[in-house]
Short mmCIF file of C-alpha atoms in Angstrom, two decimals:
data_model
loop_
_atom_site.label_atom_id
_atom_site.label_comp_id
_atom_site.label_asym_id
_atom_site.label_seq_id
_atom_site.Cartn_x
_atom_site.Cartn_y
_atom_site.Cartn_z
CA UNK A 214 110.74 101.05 110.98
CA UNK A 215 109.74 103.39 113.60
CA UNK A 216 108.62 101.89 116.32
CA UNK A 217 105.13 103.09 116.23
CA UNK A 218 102.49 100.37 115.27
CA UNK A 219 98.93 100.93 114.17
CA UNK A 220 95.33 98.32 114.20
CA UNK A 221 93.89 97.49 112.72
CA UNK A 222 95.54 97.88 109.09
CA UNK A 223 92.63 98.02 107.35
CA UNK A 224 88.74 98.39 107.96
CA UNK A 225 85.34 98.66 106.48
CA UNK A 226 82.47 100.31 108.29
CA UNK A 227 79.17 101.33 107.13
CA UNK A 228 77.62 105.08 107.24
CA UNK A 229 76.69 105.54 110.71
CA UNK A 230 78.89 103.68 112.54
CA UNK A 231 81.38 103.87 115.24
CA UNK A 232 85.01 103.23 114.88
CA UNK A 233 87.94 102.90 117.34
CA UNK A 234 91.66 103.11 115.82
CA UNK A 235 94.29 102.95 117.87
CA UNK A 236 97.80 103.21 117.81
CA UNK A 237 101.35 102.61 120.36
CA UNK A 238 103.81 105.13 119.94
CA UNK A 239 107.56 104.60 120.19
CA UNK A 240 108.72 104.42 123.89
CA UNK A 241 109.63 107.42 125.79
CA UNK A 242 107.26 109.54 123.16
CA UNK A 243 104.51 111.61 125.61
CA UNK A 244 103.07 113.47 122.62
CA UNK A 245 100.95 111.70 119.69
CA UNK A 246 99.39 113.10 116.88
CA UNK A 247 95.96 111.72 114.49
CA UNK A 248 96.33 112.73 111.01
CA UNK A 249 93.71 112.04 108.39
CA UNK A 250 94.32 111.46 105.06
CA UNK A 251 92.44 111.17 101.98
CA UNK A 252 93.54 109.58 98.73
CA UNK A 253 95.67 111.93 96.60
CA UNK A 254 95.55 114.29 99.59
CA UNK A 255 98.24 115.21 102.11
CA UNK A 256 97.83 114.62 105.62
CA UNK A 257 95.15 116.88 107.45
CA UNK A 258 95.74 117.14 111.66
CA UNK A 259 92.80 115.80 113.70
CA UNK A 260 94.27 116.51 117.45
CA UNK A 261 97.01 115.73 119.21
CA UNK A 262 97.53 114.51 122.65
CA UNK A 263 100.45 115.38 125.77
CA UNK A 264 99.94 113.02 128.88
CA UNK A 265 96.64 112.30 128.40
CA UNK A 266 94.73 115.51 127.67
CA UNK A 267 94.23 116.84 124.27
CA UNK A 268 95.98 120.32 123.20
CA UNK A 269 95.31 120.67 119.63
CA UNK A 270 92.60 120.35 117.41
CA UNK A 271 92.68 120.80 113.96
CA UNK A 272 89.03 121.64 111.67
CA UNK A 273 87.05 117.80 112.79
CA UNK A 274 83.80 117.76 114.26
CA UNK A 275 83.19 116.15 117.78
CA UNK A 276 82.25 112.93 116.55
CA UNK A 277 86.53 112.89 116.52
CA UNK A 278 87.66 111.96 119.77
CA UNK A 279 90.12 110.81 121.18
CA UNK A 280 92.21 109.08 124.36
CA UNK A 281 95.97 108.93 125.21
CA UNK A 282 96.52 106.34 127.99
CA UNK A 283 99.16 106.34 130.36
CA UNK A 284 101.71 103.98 128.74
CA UNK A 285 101.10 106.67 125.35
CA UNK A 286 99.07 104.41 123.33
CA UNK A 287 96.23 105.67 121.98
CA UNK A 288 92.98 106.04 120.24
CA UNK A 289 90.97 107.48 117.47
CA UNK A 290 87.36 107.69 117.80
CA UNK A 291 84.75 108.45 115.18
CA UNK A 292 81.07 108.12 115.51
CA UNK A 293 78.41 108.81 113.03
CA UNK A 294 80.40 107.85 110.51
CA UNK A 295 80.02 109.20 106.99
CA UNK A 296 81.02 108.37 103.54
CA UNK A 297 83.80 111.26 103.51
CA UNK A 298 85.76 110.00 106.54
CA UNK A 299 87.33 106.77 104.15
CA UNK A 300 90.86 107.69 103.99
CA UNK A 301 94.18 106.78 105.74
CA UNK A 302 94.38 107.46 109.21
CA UNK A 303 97.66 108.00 110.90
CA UNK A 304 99.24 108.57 113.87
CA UNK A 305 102.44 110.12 114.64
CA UNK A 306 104.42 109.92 118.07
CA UNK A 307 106.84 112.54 118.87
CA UNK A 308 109.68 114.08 120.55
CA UNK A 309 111.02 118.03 120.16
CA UNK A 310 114.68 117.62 120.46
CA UNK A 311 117.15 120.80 120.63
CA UNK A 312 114.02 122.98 118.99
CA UNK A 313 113.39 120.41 115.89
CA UNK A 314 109.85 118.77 116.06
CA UNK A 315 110.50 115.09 115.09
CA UNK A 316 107.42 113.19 114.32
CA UNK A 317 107.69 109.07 113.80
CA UNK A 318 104.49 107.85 111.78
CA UNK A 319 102.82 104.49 111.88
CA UNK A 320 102.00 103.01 108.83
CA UNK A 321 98.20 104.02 109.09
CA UNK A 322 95.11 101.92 109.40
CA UNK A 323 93.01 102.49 105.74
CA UNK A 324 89.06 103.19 107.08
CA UNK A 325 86.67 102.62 104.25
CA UNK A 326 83.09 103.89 104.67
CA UNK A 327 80.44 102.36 102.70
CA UNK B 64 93.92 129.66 106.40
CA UNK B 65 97.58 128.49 105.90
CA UNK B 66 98.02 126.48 102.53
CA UNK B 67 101.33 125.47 100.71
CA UNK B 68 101.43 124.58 97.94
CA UNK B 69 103.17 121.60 95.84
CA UNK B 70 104.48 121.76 92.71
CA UNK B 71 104.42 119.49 90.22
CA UNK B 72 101.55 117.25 91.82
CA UNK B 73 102.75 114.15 89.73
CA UNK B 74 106.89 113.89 87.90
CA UNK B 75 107.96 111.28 85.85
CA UNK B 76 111.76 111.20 84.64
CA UNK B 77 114.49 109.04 83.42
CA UNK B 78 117.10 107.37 86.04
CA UNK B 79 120.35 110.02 86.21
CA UNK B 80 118.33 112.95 85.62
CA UNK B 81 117.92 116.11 87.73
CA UNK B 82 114.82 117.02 89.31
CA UNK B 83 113.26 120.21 91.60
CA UNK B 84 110.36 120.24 93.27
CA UNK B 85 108.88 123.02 95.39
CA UNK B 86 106.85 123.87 98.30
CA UNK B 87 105.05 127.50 98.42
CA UNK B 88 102.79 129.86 100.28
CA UNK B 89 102.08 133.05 101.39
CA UNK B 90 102.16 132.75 104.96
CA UNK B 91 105.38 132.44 106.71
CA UNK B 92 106.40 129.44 108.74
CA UNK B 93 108.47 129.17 111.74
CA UNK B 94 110.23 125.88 110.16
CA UNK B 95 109.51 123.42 107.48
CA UNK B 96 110.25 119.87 106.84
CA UNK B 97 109.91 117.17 103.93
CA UNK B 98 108.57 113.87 104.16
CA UNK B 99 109.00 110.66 102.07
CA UNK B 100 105.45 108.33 101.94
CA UNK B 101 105.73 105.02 100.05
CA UNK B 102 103.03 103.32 99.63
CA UNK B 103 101.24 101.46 102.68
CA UNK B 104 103.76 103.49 105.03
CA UNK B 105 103.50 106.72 106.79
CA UNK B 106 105.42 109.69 106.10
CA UNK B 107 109.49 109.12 106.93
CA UNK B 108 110.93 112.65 107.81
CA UNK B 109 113.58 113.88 105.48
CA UNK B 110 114.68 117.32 106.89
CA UNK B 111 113.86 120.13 109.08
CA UNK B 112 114.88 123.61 108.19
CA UNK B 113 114.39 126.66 109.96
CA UNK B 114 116.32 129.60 109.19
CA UNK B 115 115.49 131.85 106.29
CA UNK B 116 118.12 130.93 103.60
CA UNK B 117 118.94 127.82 104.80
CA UNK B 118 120.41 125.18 102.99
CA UNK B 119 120.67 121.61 103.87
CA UNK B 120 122.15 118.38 101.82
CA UNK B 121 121.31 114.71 102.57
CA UNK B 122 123.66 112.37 99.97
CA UNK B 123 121.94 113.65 96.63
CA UNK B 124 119.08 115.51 98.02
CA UNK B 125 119.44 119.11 98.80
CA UNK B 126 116.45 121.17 100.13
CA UNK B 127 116.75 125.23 100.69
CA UNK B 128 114.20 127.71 102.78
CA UNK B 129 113.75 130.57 101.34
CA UNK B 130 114.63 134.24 102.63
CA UNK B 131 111.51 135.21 103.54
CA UNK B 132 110.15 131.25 105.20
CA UNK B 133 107.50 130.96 102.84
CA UNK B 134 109.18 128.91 100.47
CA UNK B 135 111.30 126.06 100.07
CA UNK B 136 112.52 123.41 97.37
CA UNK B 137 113.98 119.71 97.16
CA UNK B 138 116.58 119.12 94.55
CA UNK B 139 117.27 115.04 93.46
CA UNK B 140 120.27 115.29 91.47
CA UNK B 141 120.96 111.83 89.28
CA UNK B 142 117.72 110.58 90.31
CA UNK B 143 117.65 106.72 90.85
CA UNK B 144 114.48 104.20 90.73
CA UNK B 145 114.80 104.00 94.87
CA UNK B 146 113.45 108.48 94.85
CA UNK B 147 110.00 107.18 94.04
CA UNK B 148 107.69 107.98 96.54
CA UNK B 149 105.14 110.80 97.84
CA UNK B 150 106.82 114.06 98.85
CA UNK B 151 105.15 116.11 101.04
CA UNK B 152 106.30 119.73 102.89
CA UNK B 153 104.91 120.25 106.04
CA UNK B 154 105.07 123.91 107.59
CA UNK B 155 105.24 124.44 111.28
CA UNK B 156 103.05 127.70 112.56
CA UNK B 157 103.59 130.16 115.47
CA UNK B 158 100.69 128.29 116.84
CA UNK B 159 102.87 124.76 116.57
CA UNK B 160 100.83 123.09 114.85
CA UNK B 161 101.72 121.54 111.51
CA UNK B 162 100.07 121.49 108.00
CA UNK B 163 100.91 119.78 105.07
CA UNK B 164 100.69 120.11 101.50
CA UNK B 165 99.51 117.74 98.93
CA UNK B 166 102.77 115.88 97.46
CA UNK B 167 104.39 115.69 94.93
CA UNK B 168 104.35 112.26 93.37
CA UNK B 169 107.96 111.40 91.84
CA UNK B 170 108.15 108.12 89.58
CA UNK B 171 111.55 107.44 88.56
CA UNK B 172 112.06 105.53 85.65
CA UNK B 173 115.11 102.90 85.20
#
């Protein structure tokens, strides 16, 4: 148990699409993380968000977006979407204590595409 | 582009044997850390290391960095049913941010 919750658990879209995941991190976190990954894969970092305003970005197109609101849920966004994006998304809330990054994942909400 | 790289992708042994897996690439990482994923859960942090060389221990698990921090490698010793899971390594970059390898998949047979 980590204290961060994801929702929903598990969806199906169709190609073209929009999508909103979205995810409460553990209290006191100010930094979250959106991971993607597909099956057999390890995770692959979408972007990650510090009070509200995004300062990392991995290799996703802008139809990835996302929000951080001021209690540090947040959201994953994906428009347009497309067959590829069905994997597990995650998101990770965390806290860099005496130099060691500590990240606390969510179980992850399972997006298929069809 | 960073990769590291997980070997084996898929292990299979007996209860109360001894296993190593490693973690490799040829770019060098400012630390690195293993995860634990079971299945339907996110990844469960296992250990951070960060110093060339370094060696850490939790109960039977023991992972080491190597020299040069391109490296590292989990030992299970007397592996029990309760190991199985996904095991990733995840290597920190002077540009913080994070990238993971594929797992390892460990089944542990009783």
């Amino acid at each position: 148990e980590t204290g961060v919750t994801q929702s929903p658990t598990h969806l199906i879209k169709t190609r073209g699409q929009q999508v909103t995941l979205r995810c409460s991190s553990q209290s006191g976190h100010n930094t979250v993380s959106w991971y993607q990954q597909a099956l057999g894969q390890g995770p692959q970092f979408i972007f990650q968000y510090y009070r509200e305003e995004e300062n990392g970005r991995g290799n996703f197109p802008p139809r990835f977006s996302g929000l951080q609101f001021p209690n540090y849920s947040s959201e994953l966004n994906v428009n347009a979407l497309e067959l590829d994006d069905s994997a597990l998304y995650l998101c990770a809330s965390s806290l860099e204590r005496g130099g060691e990054k500590k990240q606390y994942f969510g179980p992850g909400t399972r997006l298929t595409v069809t | 582009t960073q990769l590291l790289e997980q070997s084996p992708q898929f292990l299979s042994i007996q209860e109360g044997e001894n296993l190593t897996v490693y973690c490799n690439s040829s770019s060098v990482f400012s630390s690195l850390q293993w995860y634990r994923q079971e299945p339907g859960e996110g990844p469960v942090l296992l250990v951070t290391v960060v110093t060339g060389g370094e060696v850490k221990k939790l109960k039977r698990l023991t992972f080491q960095f190597g020299d040069a921090r391109k490296d590292s490698s989990l030992h299970i010793t007397a592996a029990q049913p309760g190991d199985t899971g996904l095991y990733l390594c995840a290597g920190w970059n002077r540009d913080d941010k994070i990238i993971f390898g594929k797992g390892t998949r460990l089944h542990i047979l009783p």
